[in-house]
mmCIF file of C-alpha atoms in Angstrom:
data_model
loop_
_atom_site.group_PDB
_atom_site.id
_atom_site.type_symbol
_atom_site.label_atom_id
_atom_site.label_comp_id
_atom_site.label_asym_id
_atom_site.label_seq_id
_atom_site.Cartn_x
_atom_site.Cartn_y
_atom_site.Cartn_z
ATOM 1 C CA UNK A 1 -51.257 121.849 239.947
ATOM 2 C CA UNK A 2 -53.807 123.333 242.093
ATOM 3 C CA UNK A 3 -56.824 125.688 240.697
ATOM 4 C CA UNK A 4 -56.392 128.674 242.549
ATOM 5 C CA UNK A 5 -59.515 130.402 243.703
ATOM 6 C CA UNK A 6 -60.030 134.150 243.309
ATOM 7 C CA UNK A 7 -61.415 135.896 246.385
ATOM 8 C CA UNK A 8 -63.585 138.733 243.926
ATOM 9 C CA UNK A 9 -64.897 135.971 242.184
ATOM 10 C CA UNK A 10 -65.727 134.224 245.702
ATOM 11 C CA UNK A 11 -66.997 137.656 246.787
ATOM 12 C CA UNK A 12 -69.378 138.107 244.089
ATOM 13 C CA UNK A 13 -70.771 134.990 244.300
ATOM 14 C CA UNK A 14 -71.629 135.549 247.528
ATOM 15 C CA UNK A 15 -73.087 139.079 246.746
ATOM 16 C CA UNK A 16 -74.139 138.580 243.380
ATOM 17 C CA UNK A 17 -75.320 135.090 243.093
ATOM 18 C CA UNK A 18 -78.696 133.814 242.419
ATOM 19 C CA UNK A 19 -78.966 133.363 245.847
ATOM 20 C CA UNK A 20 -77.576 136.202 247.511
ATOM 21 C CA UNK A 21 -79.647 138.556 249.227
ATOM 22 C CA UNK A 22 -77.927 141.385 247.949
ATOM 23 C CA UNK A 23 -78.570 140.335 244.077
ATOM 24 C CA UNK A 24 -82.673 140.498 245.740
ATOM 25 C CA UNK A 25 -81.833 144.213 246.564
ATOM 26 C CA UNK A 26 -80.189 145.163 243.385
ATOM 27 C CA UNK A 27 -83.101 143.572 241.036
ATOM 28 C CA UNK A 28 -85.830 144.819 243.395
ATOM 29 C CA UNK A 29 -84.112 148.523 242.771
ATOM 30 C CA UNK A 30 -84.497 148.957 239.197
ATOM 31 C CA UNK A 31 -88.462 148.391 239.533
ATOM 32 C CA UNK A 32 -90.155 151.783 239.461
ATOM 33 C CA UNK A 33 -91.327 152.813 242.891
ATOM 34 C CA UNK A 34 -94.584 154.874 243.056
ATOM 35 C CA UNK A 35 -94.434 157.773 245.773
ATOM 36 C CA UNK A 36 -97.472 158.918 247.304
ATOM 37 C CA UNK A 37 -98.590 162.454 246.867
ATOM 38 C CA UNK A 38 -99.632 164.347 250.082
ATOM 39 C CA UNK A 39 -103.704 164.466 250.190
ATOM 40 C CA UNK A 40 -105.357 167.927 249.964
ATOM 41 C CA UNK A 41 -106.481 167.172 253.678
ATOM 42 C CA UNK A 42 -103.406 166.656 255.240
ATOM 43 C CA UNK A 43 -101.425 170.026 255.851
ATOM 44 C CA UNK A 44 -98.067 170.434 253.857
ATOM 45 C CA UNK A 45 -94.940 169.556 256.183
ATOM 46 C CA UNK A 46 -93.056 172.984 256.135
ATOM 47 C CA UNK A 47 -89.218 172.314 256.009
ATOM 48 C CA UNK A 48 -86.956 172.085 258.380
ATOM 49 C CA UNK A 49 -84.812 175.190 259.237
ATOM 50 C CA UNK A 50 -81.071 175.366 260.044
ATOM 51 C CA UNK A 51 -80.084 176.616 263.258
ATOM 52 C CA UNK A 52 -77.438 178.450 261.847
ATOM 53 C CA UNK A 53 -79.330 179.957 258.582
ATOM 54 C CA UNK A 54 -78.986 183.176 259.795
ATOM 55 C CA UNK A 55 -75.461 182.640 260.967
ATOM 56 C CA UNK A 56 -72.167 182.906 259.031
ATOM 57 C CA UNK A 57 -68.818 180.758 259.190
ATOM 58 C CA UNK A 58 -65.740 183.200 259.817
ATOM 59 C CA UNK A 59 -62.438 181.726 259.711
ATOM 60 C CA UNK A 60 -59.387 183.431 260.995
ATOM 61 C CA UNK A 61 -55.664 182.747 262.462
ATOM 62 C CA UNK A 62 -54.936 183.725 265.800
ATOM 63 C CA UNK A 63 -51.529 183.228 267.753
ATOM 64 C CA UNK A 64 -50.748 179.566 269.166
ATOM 65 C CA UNK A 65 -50.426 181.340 272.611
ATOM 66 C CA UNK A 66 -53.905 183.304 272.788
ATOM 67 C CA UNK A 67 -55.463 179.802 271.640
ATOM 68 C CA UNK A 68 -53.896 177.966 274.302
ATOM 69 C CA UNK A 69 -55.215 180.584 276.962
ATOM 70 C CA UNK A 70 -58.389 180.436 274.951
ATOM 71 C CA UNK A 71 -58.632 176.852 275.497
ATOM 72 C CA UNK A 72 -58.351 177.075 279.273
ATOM 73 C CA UNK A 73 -61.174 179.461 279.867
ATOM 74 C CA UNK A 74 -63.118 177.150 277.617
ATOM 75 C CA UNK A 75 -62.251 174.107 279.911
ATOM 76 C CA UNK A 76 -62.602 176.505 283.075
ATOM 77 C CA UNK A 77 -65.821 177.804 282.146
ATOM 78 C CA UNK A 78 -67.082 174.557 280.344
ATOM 79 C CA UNK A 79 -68.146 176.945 277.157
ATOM 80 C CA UNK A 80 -67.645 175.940 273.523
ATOM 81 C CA UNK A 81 -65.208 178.039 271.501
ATOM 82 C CA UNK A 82 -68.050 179.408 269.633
ATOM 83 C CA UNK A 83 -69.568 180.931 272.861
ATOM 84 C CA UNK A 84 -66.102 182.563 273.755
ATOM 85 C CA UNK A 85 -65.403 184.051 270.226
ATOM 86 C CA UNK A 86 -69.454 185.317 270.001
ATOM 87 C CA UNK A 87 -68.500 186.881 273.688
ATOM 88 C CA UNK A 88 -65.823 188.701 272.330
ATOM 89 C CA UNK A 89 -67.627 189.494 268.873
ATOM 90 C CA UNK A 90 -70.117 191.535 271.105
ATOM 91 C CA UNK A 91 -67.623 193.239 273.683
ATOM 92 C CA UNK A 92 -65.832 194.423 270.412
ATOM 93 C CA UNK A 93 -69.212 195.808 268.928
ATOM 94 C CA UNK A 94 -70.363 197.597 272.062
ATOM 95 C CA UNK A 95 -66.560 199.043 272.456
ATOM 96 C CA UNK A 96 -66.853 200.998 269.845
ATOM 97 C CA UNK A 97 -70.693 201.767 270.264
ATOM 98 C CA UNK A 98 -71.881 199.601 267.238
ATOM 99 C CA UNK A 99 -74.480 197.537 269.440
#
């Protein structure tokens, strides 16, 4: 009868093994790695800032026949949906004299 070979144990051979390149990786990962601290001459990297930090994500439903109509002044104008429902955000506020 023939051995039958089992493709995991072929696999981490391959990965694993003594010779393997990813075995390297792995045993190379648990040494400690020293990280250099900024020098007092260098100036402090400030961190990066979202473009939407001082933005908030509204979700709402809105009727399957508006959207469609929505979606073809989006593809007329070439806007994103964002830009359309922003648009109408501010039409709303300065409608009722809030901007």
């Amino acid at each position: 009868m023939a051995k039958k070979s089992d493709p995991f144990e072929k696999f981490k051979e391959a990965t694993l093994g003594s010779s393997g390149t990813l075995s390297g990786a792995l045993s190379n990962a648990a040494t400690p790695r020293t990280v250099a601290k900024p020098s007092k001459e260098e100036p402090a990297v400030l961190a990066k800032v979202s473009k939407n930090a001082n933005r908030r994500l509204v979700s709402f439903h809105i009727d399957n026949a508006m959207f469609l109509r929505l979606g073809q002044l989006k593809f007329e104008t070439g806007t994103k949906y964002d830009e359309l429902y922003n648009e109408a955000v501010v039409d709303l506020l300065k409608k009722y004299h809030k901007l």
